[in-house]
Amino acid sequence: MPAERDQDRRQAPGGARERGAPAPPLRQALREAILKGEYTPGERLVEAQLIERFQASRFNVRAAIQELATEGLVEVQRNRGAHVRKVSLAEAVEITEVRMVVEGLVAARAADHVTADQATELDEIGVLMRRAVEAGEFRRYSDLNQRLHALIRRIAGHGTADRIVETLRGQLVRHQFMVSLLPGRPATSLPQHERIIAAIRDRDPKAAETAMREHIASVIEALKSMDYFGVPS
């Protein structure tokens, strides 16, 4: 049947489509693997291995790699193939400066749009973050930090800003992890996060933007201190 033949042509081994953009799960799965450190900066992404791991066609693997290259997570070089892109500390500072502006906007918008239920959720995360710091559970604190920022973006509902922040976060994930391990960093950032939460809960856009900018400015200073102390980039 013609319809059946059309469907067959759209399918490739492993359930991936032969034509068009790669299936979202493939791109997302590879992206998450990079963000989790399963592929380290500078490591080569071998097509044959990716095809086997993700059960995808060569076409879709190449398309996914190209999409991640546009995000700045992957670098494709002629005759050298694709590698996980290395981001220097200097570039990480520049990226974070951009993030400071965009996330300030997001925080202000969140203060304009927050509901009572969302304000309660923000408060709950704030309480959990304080408990994590007091208990010395810094990895949990880091997870809650990501959860808080994601919730603020969801409250803001600014699709363009959300995409920009997600792309920037992907490029910075390694450096953000290193910053989180700096001595005293959670205790420093906790009151900053609490000020952000309070400003959004109080529906004060100006205070929310200022608090977010001050928080991310402190991240920039932490990155610069890593450079000063010779932390490898």
GROMACS .gro file of C-alpha atoms in nm:
model
  233
    1MET     CA    1   0.000   0.000   0.000
    2PRO     CA    2   0.135   0.352  -0.081
    3ALA     CA    3   0.078   0.476   0.272
    4GLU     CA    4   0.263   0.177   0.415
    5ARG     CA    5   0.557   0.234   0.175
    6ASP     CA    6   0.571   0.599   0.278
    7GLN     CA    7   0.581   0.496   0.642
    8ASP     CA    8   0.857   0.242   0.574
    9ARG     CA    9   1.066   0.510   0.401
   10ARG     CA   10   1.033   0.733   0.708
   11GLN     CA   11   1.168   0.465   0.939
   12ALA     CA   12   1.529   0.364   0.991
   13PRO     CA   13   1.688   0.092   1.205
   14GLY     CA   14   1.629   0.156   1.571
   15GLY     CA   15   1.309   0.348   1.505
   16ALA     CA   16   1.489   0.665   1.391
   17ARG     CA   17   1.368   0.865   1.092
   18GLU     CA   18   1.588   0.866   0.780
   19ARG     CA   19   1.489   1.215   0.666
   20GLY     CA   20   1.425   1.542   0.840
   21ALA     CA   21   1.544   1.649   1.183
   22PRO     CA   22   1.670   1.381   1.422
   23ALA     CA   23   1.417   1.238   1.661
   24PRO     CA   24   1.421   1.455   1.975
   25PRO     CA   25   1.510   1.163   2.207
   26LEU     CA   26   1.839   1.107   2.021
   27ARG     CA   27   1.956   1.469   2.040
   28GLN     CA   28   1.838   1.498   2.399
   29ALA     CA   29   1.999   1.169   2.503
   30LEU     CA   30   2.335   1.268   2.356
   31ARG     CA   31   2.305   1.615   2.508
   32GLU     CA   32   2.233   1.471   2.854
   33ALA     CA   33   2.524   1.228   2.823
   34ILE     CA   34   2.758   1.520   2.754
   35LEU     CA   35   2.615   1.729   3.038
   36LYS     CA   36   2.652   1.437   3.280
   37GLY     CA   37   3.020   1.404   3.190
   38GLU     CA   38   2.986   1.070   3.013
   39TYR     CA   39   3.178   1.236   2.729
   40THR     CA   40   3.449   1.467   2.857
   41PRO     CA   41   3.571   1.797   2.703
   42GLY     CA   42   3.792   1.723   2.405
   43GLU     CA   43   3.671   1.363   2.371
   44ARG     CA   44   3.595   1.249   2.019
   45LEU     CA   45   3.238   1.147   1.937
   46VAL     CA   46   3.277   0.838   1.722
   47GLU     CA   47   2.980   0.791   1.490
   48ALA     CA   48   2.991   0.413   1.492
   49GLN     CA   49   2.984   0.404   1.871
   50LEU     CA   50   2.698   0.653   1.888
   51ILE     CA   51   2.499   0.454   1.631
   52GLU     CA   52   2.540   0.140   1.841
   53ARG     CA   53   2.471   0.307   2.175
   54PHE     CA   54   2.161   0.498   2.070
   55GLN     CA   55   2.037   0.251   1.807
   56ALA     CA   56   2.008   0.530   1.551
   57SER     CA   57   2.090   0.575   1.185
   58ARG     CA   58   2.412   0.744   1.073
   59PHE     CA   59   2.207   1.027   0.923
   60ASN     CA   60   2.033   1.099   1.252
   61VAL     CA   61   2.354   1.078   1.455
   62ARG     CA   62   2.520   1.330   1.223
   63ALA     CA   63   2.218   1.558   1.239
   64ALA     CA   64   2.213   1.541   1.620
   65ILE     CA   65   2.584   1.626   1.633
   66GLN     CA   66   2.527   1.927   1.406
   67GLU     CA   67   2.245   2.051   1.628
   68LEU     CA   68   2.461   2.020   1.938
   69ALA     CA   69   2.737   2.204   1.753
   70THR     CA   70   2.503   2.500   1.708
   71GLU     CA   71   2.448   2.495   2.087
   72GLY     CA   72   2.821   2.511   2.148
   73LEU     CA   73   2.840   2.169   2.311
   74VAL     CA   74   3.017   1.998   2.019
   75GLU     CA   75   3.289   2.111   1.783
   76VAL     CA   76   3.315   1.961   1.435
   77GLN     CA   77   3.651   1.992   1.258
   78ARG     CA   78   3.743   1.886   0.907
   79ASN     CA   79   3.941   1.560   0.901
   80ARG     CA   80   3.915   1.536   1.282
   81GLY     CA   81   3.547   1.464   1.328
   82ALA     CA   82   3.333   1.578   1.620
   83HIS     CA   83   3.458   1.644   1.971
   84VAL     CA   84   3.297   1.765   2.292
   85ARG     CA   85   3.388   2.134   2.292
   86LYS     CA   86   3.624   2.268   2.556
   87VAL     CA   87   3.520   2.596   2.718
   88SER     CA   88   3.800   2.798   2.875
   89LEU     CA   89   3.756   2.987   3.201
   90ALA     CA   90   3.778   3.316   3.010
   91GLU     CA   91   3.494   3.210   2.781
   92ALA     CA   92   3.297   3.076   3.078
   93VAL     CA   93   3.314   3.424   3.234
   94GLU     CA   94   3.185   3.582   2.912
   95ILE     CA   95   2.901   3.331   2.885
   96THR     CA   96   2.805   3.391   3.248
   97GLU     CA   97   2.797   3.767   3.187
   98VAL     CA   98   2.536   3.706   2.917
   99ARG     CA   99   2.350   3.470   3.147
  100MET     CA  100   2.341   3.742   3.414
  101VAL     CA  101   2.149   3.975   3.185
  102VAL     CA  102   1.906   3.712   3.056
  103GLU     CA  103   1.834   3.551   3.393
  104GLY     CA  104   1.783   3.896   3.545
  105LEU     CA  105   1.509   3.949   3.288
  106VAL     CA  106   1.363   3.607   3.368
  107ALA     CA  107   1.354   3.679   3.741
  108ALA     CA  108   1.177   4.010   3.685
  109ARG     CA  109   0.920   3.844   3.463
  110ALA     CA  110   0.872   3.564   3.717
  111ALA     CA  111   0.790   3.826   3.982
  112ASP     CA  112   0.521   3.960   3.751
  113HIS     CA  113   0.366   3.619   3.683
  114VAL     CA  114   0.412   3.413   4.002
  115THR     CA  115   0.101   3.250   4.149
  116ALA     CA  116   0.037   3.172   4.514
  117ASP     CA  117   0.106   2.801   4.456
  118GLN     CA  118   0.430   2.879   4.275
  119ALA     CA  119   0.539   3.113   4.553
  120THR     CA  120   0.484   2.829   4.799
  121GLU     CA  121   0.695   2.597   4.582
  122LEU     CA  122   0.975   2.855   4.574
  123ASP     CA  123   0.966   2.880   4.953
  124GLU     CA  124   0.978   2.501   4.986
  125ILE     CA  125   1.288   2.479   4.767
  126GLY     CA  126   1.448   2.757   4.970
  127VAL     CA  127   1.389   2.563   5.292
  128LEU     CA  128   1.536   2.247   5.140
  129MET     CA  129   1.842   2.440   5.019
  130ARG     CA  130   1.905   2.577   5.369
  131ARG     CA  131   1.872   2.227   5.519
  132ALA     CA  132   2.115   2.090   5.260
  133VAL     CA  133   2.376   2.356   5.348
  134GLU     CA  134   2.333   2.299   5.722
  135ALA     CA  135   2.375   1.923   5.670
  136GLY     CA  136   2.676   1.965   5.442
  137GLU     CA  137   2.490   1.793   5.156
  138PHE     CA  138   2.645   2.004   4.885
  139ARG     CA  139   2.560   1.780   4.591
  140ARG     CA  140   2.195   1.791   4.697
  141TYR     CA  141   2.226   2.167   4.728
  142SER     CA  142   2.358   2.181   4.372
  143ASP     CA  143   2.061   1.977   4.249
  144LEU     CA  144   1.819   2.206   4.433
  145ASN     CA  145   1.997   2.507   4.285
  146GLN     CA  146   1.923   2.377   3.935
  147ARG     CA  147   1.566   2.297   4.034
  148LEU     CA  148   1.515   2.652   4.165
  149HIS     CA  149   1.645   2.821   3.851
  150ALA     CA  150   1.436   2.589   3.633
  151LEU     CA  151   1.124   2.674   3.835
  152ILE     CA  152   1.192   3.047   3.801
  153ARG     CA  153   1.219   3.006   3.424
  154ARG     CA  154   0.896   2.807   3.419
  155ILE     CA  155   0.716   3.074   3.619
  156ALA     CA  156   0.847   3.346   3.387
  157GLY     CA  157   0.722   3.161   3.080
  158HIS     CA  158   0.964   3.346   2.849
  159GLY     CA  159   1.032   3.089   2.577
  160THR     CA  160   1.316   3.274   2.405
  161ALA     CA  161   1.500   3.350   2.728
  162ASP     CA  162   1.450   2.991   2.842
  163ARG     CA  163   1.613   2.855   2.525
  164ILE     CA  164   1.905   3.095   2.559
  165VAL     CA  165   1.963   3.007   2.924
  166GLU     CA  166   1.943   2.633   2.854
  167THR     CA  167   2.202   2.665   2.578
  168LEU     CA  168   2.434   2.872   2.798
  169ARG     CA  169   2.389   2.631   3.088
  170GLY     CA  170   2.492   2.342   2.867
  171GLN     CA  171   2.819   2.512   2.778
  172LEU     CA  172   2.889   2.599   3.142
  173VAL     CA  173   2.793   2.276   3.315
  174ARG     CA  174   3.153   2.166   3.386
  175HIS     CA  175   3.255   2.504   3.525
  176GLN     CA  176   2.937   2.534   3.731
  177PHE     CA  177   3.018   2.200   3.891
  178MET     CA  178   3.371   2.319   3.972
  179VAL     CA  179   3.233   2.643   4.121
  180SER     CA  180   2.994   2.442   4.341
  181LEU     CA  181   3.297   2.262   4.490
  182LEU     CA  182   3.475   2.582   4.595
  183PRO     CA  183   3.507   2.600   4.977
  184GLY     CA  184   3.221   2.799   5.129
  185ARG     CA  185   3.040   2.848   4.799
  186PRO     CA  186   2.700   2.702   4.907
  187ALA     CA  187   2.696   2.918   5.222
  188THR     CA  188   2.770   3.221   5.006
  189SER     CA  189   2.505   3.153   4.743
  190LEU     CA  190   2.229   3.043   4.982
  191PRO     CA  191   2.133   3.393   5.106
  192GLN     CA  192   2.152   3.514   4.746
  193HIS     CA  193   1.898   3.253   4.641
  194GLU     CA  194   1.681   3.339   4.940
  195ARG     CA  195   1.675   3.705   4.831
  196ILE     CA  196   1.572   3.600   4.481
  197ILE     CA  197   1.292   3.385   4.621
  198ALA     CA  198   1.169   3.662   4.851
  199ALA     CA  199   1.162   3.921   4.571
  200ILE     CA  200   0.967   3.693   4.336
  201ARG     CA  201   0.729   3.588   4.613
  202ASP     CA  202   0.672   3.956   4.696
  203ARG     CA  203   0.603   4.026   4.327
  204ASP     CA  204   0.878   4.289   4.307
  205PRO     CA  205   1.027   4.268   3.954
  206LYS     CA  206   1.302   4.525   4.014
  207ALA     CA  207   1.420   4.359   4.335
  208ALA     CA  208   1.404   4.015   4.169
  209GLU     CA  209   1.618   4.127   3.876
  210THR     CA  210   1.869   4.295   4.106
  211ALA     CA  211   1.893   3.990   4.332
  212MET     CA  212   1.944   3.756   4.034
  213ARG     CA  213   2.210   3.981   3.881
  214GLU     CA  214   2.394   4.004   4.212
  215HIS     CA  215   2.384   3.626   4.249
  216ILE     CA  216   2.524   3.559   3.903
  217ALA     CA  217   2.782   3.837   3.946
  218SER     CA  218   2.910   3.636   4.242
  219VAL     CA  219   2.934   3.331   4.016
  220ILE     CA  220   3.151   3.536   3.781
  221GLU     CA  221   3.378   3.631   4.071
  222ALA     CA  222   3.397   3.264   4.171
  223LEU     CA  223   3.500   3.171   3.816
  224LYS     CA  224   3.769   3.439   3.820
  225SER     CA  225   3.898   3.308   4.152
  226MET     CA  226   3.936   2.965   3.992
  227ASP     CA  227   4.159   3.126   3.730
  228TYR     CA  228   4.355   3.310   4.000
  229PHE     CA  229   4.420   2.992   4.196
  230GLY     CA  230   4.520   2.803   3.884
  231VAL     CA  231   4.227   2.565   3.862
  232PRO     CA  232   4.263   2.390   3.522
  233SER     CA  233   4.010   2.501   3.262
   0.00000   0.00000   0.00000
